[in-house]
Amino acid sequence: MEALMPFLPYIFILVLLVLYLSVVPIMIQVERKVSAWVQYRIGPNRVGPRGLLQPIADALKFLAKEDVIPNHVNKWLYIFAPTLMVFPAFFVFGVIPFGAIMINGQEILIQVGKTNIGILYVLAVSSLGVYAITFGSWASNNKYSLIGGLRSAAQMMSYELPMGLSILGMIMVVGSLRLEDIVRFQIENGWGILLQPVGALLFIVTAFAETNRLPFDLTEAEAELVGGYHTEYSSMKFAMFFLGEYCNMFTASAMITCLFLGGWHVPFIGSMGLDPAIVGYIQVVAMLMKLGFLMFFFVWVRWSLPRFRYDQLMNLGWKKLIPLALANVIITAIVMAM
Amino acid sequence: METVMSYFMLNPAFYIFAGLAVILAIFMITMPNPVYSAIFLVLTFFCISVIYITLEAEFIAAIQVLVYTGAIMVLFLFVIMLLNLGRDADLVEHSGPMKYISIIVAFAILIQIGLAAKVTVNIGEKGMFPIEKIREIGNTEAIAGLLFSDYLYPFEIASILLLLGMIGAIIISKKRSE
């Protein structure tokens, strides 16, 4: 154990990478099964026992398909855009703390990158996600793609503001930008969703918009835009966009958990008198369970709510969410000053 | 004892990304297609933020990406794509001899800046915020502490100016639509 200590960050990187990549096939299966249940269908049940091998079949299908690059596209950007899609989601994942485990009586935080700008880094890197969609849509040289890309750019720009403002209240309460400090604060003073209920609601709503999930998936509204920004994409390049979407969802879930659901904290576990070493592992599992629930929540909402109209989306963002977020910040400041 | 050379003994990543930023900036101004130019400008901004990180200014790096790369450049691209300027061949500027004169002038200015920098690099006493102190209190705290105490009025004036700019833009766009 002692000899492993210097390699700990690399072990964390490896574990998180495996976790990250294995989440996507699981989520595809969950998405298909949950959508089937919501719509009173059975869903995939042919490949493997109870259809559990369906994601592997899907992945093989993507790999085996012919990789078509249409003649009218801008070749370099067309290839570059899908690779850009997963990059921000992966980058953000590095700073998320997954728990604190005890090794040799020493508390070790399961977190790859420890920066003192924490949340700012997350906001900055996740704001790059819009480029993949914008480049992909422009390079496709197709009017449906372009409209999808432009919608996406406007949507992500508009919802970044309330997202930043919704976190601001929480940062003011905690007094630190570090995600690990925010989680520790919540362990001592109660979960963020109780301290900042409006902030939590705003953050969850904007997270849906930033990940382009229904009810805000105007960028790929099938009824109007064929497939939106990925209309011209096929096989593995399409799969990269798909992968990016689920990675972004996972990252958004992790952010919600850390900011508002107490991170790895399990309520009342301190008073049970368990061995601290075991508590650490239980809390890591708790973190993963919270993530799992939020991922399920994303899917649940997608198959329950209808899509917004574009003007409704913009009205909601600018006329309701931003004033609400600003009011939340001001009220938080007043309450803290009193 | 510190020498002038110790100023240049930085993280190798600094030199890599500084060089990359210059190369990408050159690409940015030489591309005929404005969309490509915008893309190279995005990459240049990204390199600049990495430079900030190598200089231990994480806060500025994050703000650089958040504001310039993540917001302003998206709007730039948005406008360029909406305008749909047409084929590359139509967009090439034919400026004749002016082009070469401007290159010479640009190099002259570059040399001037280099000379000025060489003269002004001197190492005296350290200021109120040496790197050791910033490491101790943290980047964001250092900037916030100054911004909301000593530089409160300039900060407020800057935000009023930005607000004025925003209102001005709204008024101009309103007039045109009526």
Coordinates of C-alpha atoms in Angstrom, one line a residue:
Chain A
M1 CA 0.0 0.0 0.0
E2 CA 2.8 2.4 1.0
A3 CA 4.6 1.9 -2.3
L4 CA 1.4 2.8 -4.2
M5 CA 1.1 6.3 -2.7
P6 CA 3.1 8.3 -5.3
F7 CA 1.1 6.6 -8.1
L8 CA -2.2 7.5 -6.5
P9 CA -3.1 10.3 -8.9
Y10 CA -2.4 8.1 -11.9
I11 CA -4.6 5.3 -10.4
F12 CA -7.4 7.8 -9.9
I13 CA -7.0 9.0 -13.5
L14 CA -7.2 5.4 -14.7
V15 CA -10.2 4.5 -12.5
L16 CA -12.1 7.7 -13.5
L17 CA -11.4 7.1 -17.2
V18 CA -12.7 3.6 -17.0
L19 CA -15.7 4.7 -15.0
Y20 CA -16.4 7.5 -17.5
L21 CA -16.2 5.3 -20.6
S22 CA -18.3 2.5 -19.1
V23 CA -21.0 4.9 -18.1
V24 CA -21.9 5.6 -21.7
P25 CA -23.0 2.1 -22.8
I26 CA -24.8 1.7 -19.5
M27 CA -26.6 4.9 -20.0
I28 CA -27.6 4.0 -23.6
Q29 CA -29.2 0.8 -22.3
V30 CA -30.9 2.7 -19.5
E31 CA -32.1 5.3 -21.9
R32 CA -33.6 2.7 -24.2
K33 CA -35.2 0.7 -21.4
V34 CA -36.6 3.7 -19.5
S35 CA -38.0 5.2 -22.7
A36 CA -39.7 1.8 -23.4
W37 CA -41.2 1.7 -19.9
V38 CA -42.4 5.3 -20.1
Q39 CA -44.0 4.6 -23.5
Y40 CA -45.4 1.2 -22.3
R41 CA -43.2 -0.9 -24.5
I42 CA -40.7 -3.7 -23.7
G43 CA -37.6 -2.2 -25.2
P44 CA -34.5 -4.1 -26.4
N45 CA -34.8 -7.7 -25.2
R46 CA -33.2 -9.8 -28.0
V47 CA -29.4 -9.4 -27.6
G48 CA -28.2 -11.3 -24.6
P49 CA -30.1 -12.0 -21.4
R50 CA -33.0 -9.5 -21.0
G51 CA -31.4 -7.4 -23.8
L52 CA -28.4 -6.5 -21.6
L53 CA -25.8 -6.9 -24.4
Q54 CA -27.7 -4.4 -26.7
P55 CA -25.1 -1.6 -26.0
I56 CA -22.3 -3.8 -27.3
A57 CA -24.3 -4.6 -30.4
D58 CA -24.9 -0.8 -30.9
A59 CA -21.2 -0.1 -30.5
L60 CA -20.2 -2.8 -33.0
K61 CA -22.7 -1.4 -35.4
F62 CA -21.2 2.0 -35.2
L63 CA -17.7 0.6 -35.7
A64 CA -18.7 -1.6 -38.6
K65 CA -20.6 1.0 -40.6
E66 CA -19.0 2.7 -43.5
D67 CA -17.5 6.0 -42.6
V68 CA -19.0 8.4 -45.1
I69 CA -17.5 11.9 -45.6
P70 CA -20.0 13.7 -47.9
N71 CA -18.5 15.6 -50.9
H72 CA -20.0 19.0 -50.0
V73 CA -18.5 19.2 -46.5
N74 CA -15.5 21.1 -45.2
K75 CA -13.4 18.1 -44.6
W76 CA -11.0 19.2 -41.8
L77 CA -13.6 20.7 -39.6
Y78 CA -16.0 17.9 -40.3
I79 CA -13.5 15.4 -38.9
F80 CA -12.3 17.8 -36.1
A81 CA -15.7 18.7 -34.6
P82 CA -16.8 15.2 -33.2
T83 CA -13.4 14.8 -31.5
L84 CA -13.9 18.2 -29.9
M85 CA -17.2 17.0 -28.4
V86 CA -15.9 14.7 -25.7
F87 CA -12.9 16.9 -24.8
P88 CA -14.6 19.5 -22.5
A89 CA -16.6 16.8 -20.7
F90 CA -13.4 14.8 -20.0
F91 CA -11.5 17.9 -18.9
V92 CA -14.2 18.9 -16.4
F93 CA -14.3 15.5 -14.9
G94 CA -10.7 15.8 -13.6
V95 CA -11.7 18.3 -10.8
I96 CA -14.7 16.5 -9.4
P97 CA -14.1 14.9 -5.9
F98 CA -15.6 11.5 -5.5
G99 CA -15.0 10.9 -1.9
A100 CA -12.4 10.8 0.9
I101 CA -11.0 7.4 1.7
M102 CA -8.7 6.5 4.6
I103 CA -5.4 4.9 3.6
N104 CA -3.0 4.2 6.6
G105 CA -5.0 6.5 8.8
Q106 CA -4.5 9.3 6.2
E107 CA -7.5 10.9 4.5
I108 CA -7.1 10.8 0.7
L109 CA -9.4 12.8 -1.6
I110 CA -10.4 10.9 -4.7
Q111 CA -9.9 13.8 -7.1
V112 CA -7.4 14.1 -10.0
G113 CA -6.9 17.9 -10.3
K114 CA -6.8 20.2 -7.3
T115 CA -7.1 23.8 -8.5
N116 CA -8.0 26.7 -6.3
I117 CA -10.3 28.0 -9.0
G118 CA -12.5 24.8 -8.9
I119 CA -15.9 25.9 -10.2
L120 CA -14.5 28.6 -12.5
Y121 CA -12.5 26.0 -14.2
V122 CA -15.6 23.8 -14.7
L123 CA -17.6 26.8 -16.1
A124 CA -14.7 27.8 -18.4
V125 CA -14.1 24.4 -19.9
S126 CA -17.7 23.4 -20.2
S127 CA -18.3 26.6 -22.1
L128 CA -16.0 25.2 -24.9
G129 CA -18.5 22.4 -25.6
V130 CA -20.5 24.7 -27.9
Y131 CA -17.6 24.8 -30.4
A132 CA -18.0 21.1 -31.3
I133 CA -21.6 21.7 -32.3
T134 CA -21.0 25.0 -34.0
F135 CA -18.0 23.7 -36.0
G136 CA -19.8 20.4 -36.9
S137 CA -22.9 22.2 -38.1
W138 CA -21.0 24.8 -40.2
A139 CA -18.7 22.2 -41.7
S140 CA -21.6 20.0 -42.7
N141 CA -22.6 22.7 -45.2
N142 CA -26.3 21.8 -44.8
K143 CA -29.1 24.3 -43.8
Y144 CA -30.6 22.0 -41.2
S145 CA -27.2 21.5 -39.6
L146 CA -26.4 25.2 -39.6
I147 CA -29.7 26.2 -38.1
G148 CA -29.2 23.5 -35.4
G149 CA -25.7 24.9 -34.7
L150 CA -26.8 28.5 -34.5
R151 CA -29.6 27.6 -32.2
S152 CA -27.2 25.7 -30.0
A153 CA -24.7 28.6 -29.9
A154 CA -27.5 31.0 -28.8
Q155 CA -29.0 28.6 -26.3
M156 CA -25.7 27.8 -24.6
M157 CA -24.7 31.4 -24.5
S158 CA -28.0 32.4 -22.9
Y159 CA -28.1 29.6 -20.3
E160 CA -24.5 30.0 -19.3
L161 CA -25.4 33.3 -17.5
P162 CA -28.1 31.9 -15.2
M163 CA -25.9 28.8 -14.7
G164 CA -23.0 31.0 -13.4
L165 CA -25.4 33.1 -11.3
S166 CA -27.1 30.1 -9.8
I167 CA -23.8 28.8 -8.5
L168 CA -22.8 32.2 -7.2
G169 CA -25.2 32.0 -4.3
M170 CA -23.7 28.7 -3.2
I171 CA -20.2 30.1 -3.6
M172 CA -21.1 33.1 -1.4
V173 CA -22.5 30.8 1.3
V174 CA -19.4 28.5 1.3
G175 CA -16.8 31.2 0.6
S176 CA -14.6 29.0 -1.6
L177 CA -14.4 28.0 -5.3
R178 CA -13.0 24.6 -4.5
L179 CA -15.4 21.8 -5.1
E180 CA -13.9 19.7 -2.2
D181 CA -14.5 22.7 0.2
I182 CA -18.0 23.1 -1.0
V183 CA -18.7 19.4 -0.3
R184 CA -17.0 19.6 3.1
F185 CA -19.1 22.7 3.9
Q186 CA -22.3 20.8 3.1
I187 CA -21.2 17.9 5.3
E188 CA -21.1 20.3 8.2
N189 CA -24.0 22.6 7.5
G190 CA -26.5 20.6 5.4
W191 CA -26.9 20.0 1.7
G192 CA -26.9 22.8 -0.8
I193 CA -30.4 22.0 -2.0
L194 CA -31.6 23.0 1.5
L195 CA -29.3 26.1 1.8
Q196 CA -29.9 27.3 -1.7
P197 CA -33.1 25.8 -3.1
V198 CA -33.6 28.4 -5.8
G199 CA -30.0 28.1 -6.9
A200 CA -30.3 24.3 -7.0
L201 CA -33.5 24.5 -9.2
L202 CA -31.9 27.1 -11.5
F203 CA -28.7 25.0 -11.8
I204 CA -30.6 21.8 -12.7
V205 CA -32.8 23.6 -15.3
T206 CA -29.7 25.2 -16.9
A207 CA -27.8 21.9 -16.8
F208 CA -30.5 20.4 -19.0
A209 CA -30.1 23.3 -21.4
E210 CA -26.3 23.2 -21.4
T211 CA -26.3 19.4 -22.2
N212 CA -28.9 19.9 -25.0
R213 CA -31.2 17.4 -23.4
L214 CA -35.0 17.5 -23.7
P215 CA -37.0 19.7 -23.0
F216 CA -34.2 22.0 -24.4
D217 CA -32.9 19.9 -27.3
L218 CA -33.8 22.5 -29.9
T219 CA -30.4 21.9 -31.6
E220 CA -31.5 18.5 -32.8
A221 CA -35.3 18.9 -32.9
E222 CA -36.1 16.0 -35.3
A223 CA -39.5 17.3 -36.3
E224 CA -38.0 20.5 -37.7
L225 CA -34.3 20.0 -38.4
V226 CA -34.0 16.3 -39.5
G227 CA -31.1 15.6 -37.0
G228 CA -29.9 19.1 -36.3
Y229 CA -26.1 19.6 -36.1
H230 CA -25.3 15.9 -36.7
T231 CA -27.6 15.4 -39.8
E232 CA -24.6 14.8 -42.0
Y233 CA -22.7 12.6 -39.6
S234 CA -22.7 8.8 -39.7
S235 CA -20.9 5.8 -38.1
M236 CA -18.2 6.5 -35.6
K237 CA -18.3 10.3 -36.0
F238 CA -21.9 10.3 -35.1
A239 CA -21.1 8.0 -32.2
M240 CA -18.6 10.6 -30.9
F241 CA -21.4 13.2 -30.7
F242 CA -23.5 10.7 -29.0
L243 CA -20.7 9.9 -26.5
G244 CA -20.2 13.6 -25.9
E245 CA -23.8 14.1 -25.0
Y246 CA -23.8 11.3 -22.4
C247 CA -20.4 12.4 -21.1
N248 CA -21.8 15.9 -20.6
M249 CA -24.8 14.5 -18.8
F250 CA -22.5 12.6 -16.5
T251 CA -20.4 15.7 -15.8
A252 CA -23.6 17.8 -15.2
S253 CA -24.8 15.1 -12.8
A254 CA -21.5 15.2 -10.9
M255 CA -21.7 19.0 -10.7
I256 CA -25.2 18.9 -9.3
T257 CA -24.2 16.3 -6.8
C258 CA -21.2 18.2 -5.6
L259 CA -22.9 21.6 -5.4
F260 CA -26.3 20.8 -4.1
L261 CA -26.6 17.1 -3.0
G262 CA -23.8 17.0 -0.6
G263 CA -21.2 15.3 -2.8
W264 CA -20.2 12.0 -1.2
H265 CA -22.0 12.8 2.1
V266 CA -24.4 10.3 3.6
P267 CA -26.7 11.8 6.2
F268 CA -26.3 10.6 9.8
I269 CA -23.5 8.2 9.0
G270 CA -21.2 10.0 11.5
S271 CA -23.5 9.1 14.4
M272 CA -23.6 5.4 13.6
G273 CA -20.2 4.6 15.0
L274 CA -18.8 2.9 12.0
D275 CA -15.1 2.5 11.3
P276 CA -13.9 5.6 9.4
A277 CA -12.2 3.5 6.7
I278 CA -15.5 1.7 5.9
V279 CA -17.4 5.0 6.0
G280 CA -15.1 6.4 3.3
Y281 CA -15.9 3.5 0.9
I282 CA -19.7 3.7 1.7
Q283 CA -19.5 7.4 0.8
V284 CA -17.9 6.7 -2.5
V285 CA -20.7 4.3 -3.3
A286 CA -23.2 6.9 -2.1
M287 CA -21.6 9.5 -4.5
L288 CA -22.0 7.0 -7.4
M289 CA -25.6 6.2 -6.4
K290 CA -26.4 9.9 -6.4
L291 CA -24.8 10.2 -9.8
G292 CA -26.8 7.2 -11.0
F293 CA -30.1 8.7 -9.7
L294 CA -29.4 12.0 -11.5
M295 CA -28.6 10.3 -14.7
F296 CA -31.9 8.4 -14.4
F297 CA -33.5 11.8 -13.7
F298 CA -32.2 13.2 -17.0
V299 CA -33.6 10.2 -18.9
W300 CA -36.9 10.4 -17.0
V301 CA -37.4 14.1 -17.8
R302 CA -36.5 13.5 -21.4
W303 CA -39.3 11.0 -21.9
S304 CA -41.9 12.8 -19.8
L305 CA -41.8 16.4 -21.0
P306 CA -42.5 17.9 -24.5
R307 CA -39.9 20.1 -26.2
F308 CA -40.0 23.9 -25.8
R309 CA -40.5 26.2 -28.7
Y310 CA -37.5 28.3 -29.5
D311 CA -38.9 31.6 -28.5
Q312 CA -40.2 30.0 -25.2
L313 CA -36.7 28.8 -24.6
M314 CA -35.2 32.2 -25.0
N315 CA -37.9 33.9 -22.9
L316 CA -37.4 31.4 -20.1
G317 CA -33.7 32.0 -20.2
W318 CA -33.5 35.7 -20.4
K319 CA -36.8 36.9 -18.8
K320 CA -37.3 34.4 -16.0
L321 CA -34.1 32.5 -15.1
I322 CA -31.6 35.4 -15.2
P323 CA -33.8 37.8 -13.0
L324 CA -34.6 34.9 -10.7
A325 CA -30.9 34.1 -10.4
L326 CA -30.0 37.7 -9.7
A327 CA -32.7 38.0 -7.1
N328 CA -31.3 34.8 -5.5
V329 CA -27.8 36.3 -5.4
I330 CA -29.1 39.6 -3.8
I331 CA -31.3 37.8 -1.2
T332 CA -28.4 35.5 -0.3
A333 CA -26.2 38.5 0.1
I334 CA -28.8 40.3 2.3
V335 CA -29.4 37.2 4.5
M336 CA -25.6 36.7 4.9
A337 CA -25.1 40.4 5.9
M338 CA -27.8 40.2 8.6
Chain B
M1 CA 21.0 36.9 -6.3
E2 CA 18.4 37.2 -9.1
T3 CA 19.6 38.1 -12.6
V4 CA 17.6 39.1 -15.6
M5 CA 18.0 35.6 -17.0
S6 CA 16.1 34.1 -14.1
Y7 CA 13.0 36.0 -15.4
F8 CA 13.2 33.8 -18.5
M9 CA 13.7 30.5 -16.7
L10 CA 10.1 29.6 -16.9
N11 CA 8.1 26.4 -17.2
P12 CA 8.9 24.8 -20.7
A13 CA 5.2 24.7 -21.3
F14 CA 5.2 28.5 -21.3
Y15 CA 7.6 28.6 -24.3
I16 CA 5.7 25.8 -26.1
F17 CA 2.3 27.5 -25.8
A18 CA 3.8 31.0 -26.3
G19 CA 5.3 29.8 -29.6
L20 CA 2.1 28.1 -30.5
A21 CA 0.1 31.2 -29.8
V22 CA 2.3 33.3 -32.1
I23 CA 2.0 30.6 -34.9
L24 CA -1.8 30.4 -34.5
A25 CA -2.1 34.2 -34.5
I26 CA -0.2 34.3 -37.8
F27 CA -2.6 31.7 -39.2
M28 CA -5.4 33.7 -38.0
I29 CA -4.5 36.8 -40.0
T30 CA -3.4 35.0 -43.1
M31 CA -6.5 32.8 -43.6
P32 CA -8.7 34.0 -46.4
N33 CA -11.9 32.5 -44.9
P34 CA -13.2 34.4 -41.8
V35 CA -14.5 31.3 -40.2
Y36 CA -11.0 29.8 -40.2
S37 CA -9.7 33.1 -38.8
A38 CA -12.1 32.9 -36.0
I39 CA -11.2 29.3 -35.2
F40 CA -7.5 30.2 -35.1
L41 CA -8.3 33.1 -32.9
V42 CA -10.1 30.7 -30.5
L43 CA -7.1 28.5 -30.4
T44 CA -4.8 31.5 -29.8
F45 CA -6.9 32.5 -26.8
F46 CA -6.8 29.0 -25.5
C47 CA -3.0 29.0 -25.8
I48 CA -2.9 32.4 -24.0
S49 CA -4.9 30.9 -21.1
V50 CA -2.4 28.0 -20.9
I51 CA 0.3 30.6 -20.7
Y52 CA -1.5 32.2 -17.7
I53 CA -1.7 28.8 -16.0
T54 CA 2.1 28.3 -16.4
L55 CA 2.5 31.7 -14.8
E56 CA 0.4 30.6 -11.9
A57 CA -2.5 33.0 -12.6
E58 CA -5.3 30.4 -12.7
F59 CA -8.0 32.9 -12.1
I60 CA -7.1 35.0 -15.1
A61 CA -6.7 31.8 -17.2
A62 CA -10.2 30.7 -16.3
I63 CA -11.7 34.1 -17.0
Q64 CA -9.8 34.2 -20.3
V65 CA -11.4 31.0 -21.4
L66 CA -14.8 31.8 -19.9
V67 CA -15.2 35.3 -21.4
Y68 CA -13.1 35.3 -24.6
T69 CA -13.1 31.7 -25.8
G70 CA -16.4 30.6 -24.4
A71 CA -18.6 33.7 -25.0
I72 CA -17.2 36.4 -27.2
M73 CA -15.7 34.1 -29.9
V74 CA -18.9 32.1 -30.0
L75 CA -20.8 35.3 -30.8
F76 CA -18.2 36.2 -33.5
L77 CA -18.6 32.8 -35.1
F78 CA -22.3 33.2 -34.8
V79 CA -22.3 36.5 -36.7
I80 CA -19.8 35.3 -39.4
M81 CA -21.9 32.1 -40.0
L82 CA -25.1 34.1 -40.2
L83 CA -23.6 36.6 -42.7
N84 CA -22.6 33.7 -44.9
L85 CA -19.9 35.7 -46.8
G86 CA -19.6 33.5 -49.8
R87 CA -16.7 31.8 -51.6
D88 CA -13.2 32.1 -50.3
A89 CA -12.0 33.6 -53.6
D90 CA -14.3 36.6 -53.3
L91 CA -13.0 37.4 -49.8
V92 CA -9.2 37.7 -50.7
E93 CA -8.2 41.3 -50.3
H94 CA -6.1 42.8 -53.1
S95 CA -4.2 45.6 -51.4
G96 CA -1.1 45.6 -53.6
P97 CA 2.1 47.3 -52.3
M98 CA 0.4 48.3 -49.1
K99 CA 0.6 44.7 -47.9
Y100 CA 4.4 44.7 -48.1
I101 CA 4.8 48.2 -46.5
S102 CA 2.6 47.1 -43.6
I103 CA 4.8 44.0 -43.1
I104 CA 7.9 46.2 -42.8
V105 CA 6.1 48.6 -40.5
A106 CA 4.9 45.7 -38.3
F107 CA 8.5 44.4 -38.0
A108 CA 9.8 47.8 -37.1
I109 CA 7.2 48.1 -34.3
L110 CA 8.1 44.6 -33.1
I111 CA 11.8 45.6 -32.9
Q112 CA 10.8 48.8 -31.1
I113 CA 8.8 46.8 -28.5
G114 CA 11.6 44.3 -28.1
L115 CA 14.1 47.1 -27.4
A116 CA 11.7 48.8 -25.0
A117 CA 11.2 45.6 -23.1
K118 CA 14.9 45.1 -22.9
V119 CA 15.4 48.5 -21.3
T120 CA 12.6 48.2 -18.8
V121 CA 13.3 44.7 -17.4
N122 CA 14.9 45.6 -14.1
I123 CA 14.6 43.8 -10.9
G124 CA 14.0 46.0 -7.9
E125 CA 12.0 45.4 -4.8
K126 CA 9.1 43.1 -4.9
G127 CA 5.6 44.5 -4.8
M128 CA 2.8 43.9 -2.4
F129 CA 1.8 40.7 -4.1
P130 CA 4.8 38.5 -4.7
I131 CA 4.2 34.9 -6.0
E132 CA 4.7 33.5 -2.5
K133 CA 1.9 35.5 -1.0
I134 CA -0.4 34.7 -3.9
R135 CA 0.3 31.0 -3.4
E136 CA -0.6 31.4 0.2
I137 CA -3.8 33.4 0.0
G138 CA -4.9 32.1 -3.4
N139 CA -5.3 33.7 -6.8
T140 CA -9.0 34.6 -6.7
E141 CA -8.8 36.0 -3.2
A142 CA -5.9 38.2 -4.1
I143 CA -7.7 39.7 -7.1
A144 CA -11.0 40.0 -5.2
G145 CA -9.4 41.7 -2.2
L146 CA -7.8 44.4 -4.4
L147 CA -10.8 44.8 -6.7
F148 CA -13.3 45.4 -3.9
S149 CA -11.1 47.7 -1.8
D150 CA -8.4 49.8 -3.5
Y151 CA -9.8 49.6 -7.0
L152 CA -13.5 49.7 -6.1
Y153 CA -14.3 52.9 -8.0
P154 CA -12.5 51.9 -11.2
F155 CA -14.3 48.6 -11.0
E156 CA -17.7 50.2 -10.6
I157 CA -17.0 52.7 -13.4
A158 CA -16.0 49.9 -15.7
S159 CA -19.2 48.0 -15.0
I160 CA -21.3 51.2 -15.6
L161 CA -19.5 51.7 -19.0
L162 CA -20.3 48.1 -20.0
L163 CA -23.9 48.6 -19.0
L164 CA -24.0 51.8 -21.1
G165 CA -22.6 49.8 -24.0
M166 CA -25.2 47.2 -23.6
I167 CA -28.1 49.7 -23.4
G168 CA -26.6 51.5 -26.4
A169 CA -26.6 48.3 -28.5
I170 CA -30.2 47.6 -27.5
I171 CA -31.3 51.1 -28.5
I172 CA -29.5 50.9 -31.9
S173 CA -31.0 47.5 -32.8
K174 CA -34.5 48.8 -31.7
K175 CA -34.4 51.8 -34.0
R176 CA -33.5 49.7 -37.0
S177 CA -36.4 47.3 -36.5
E178 CA -39.0 50.0 -36.2

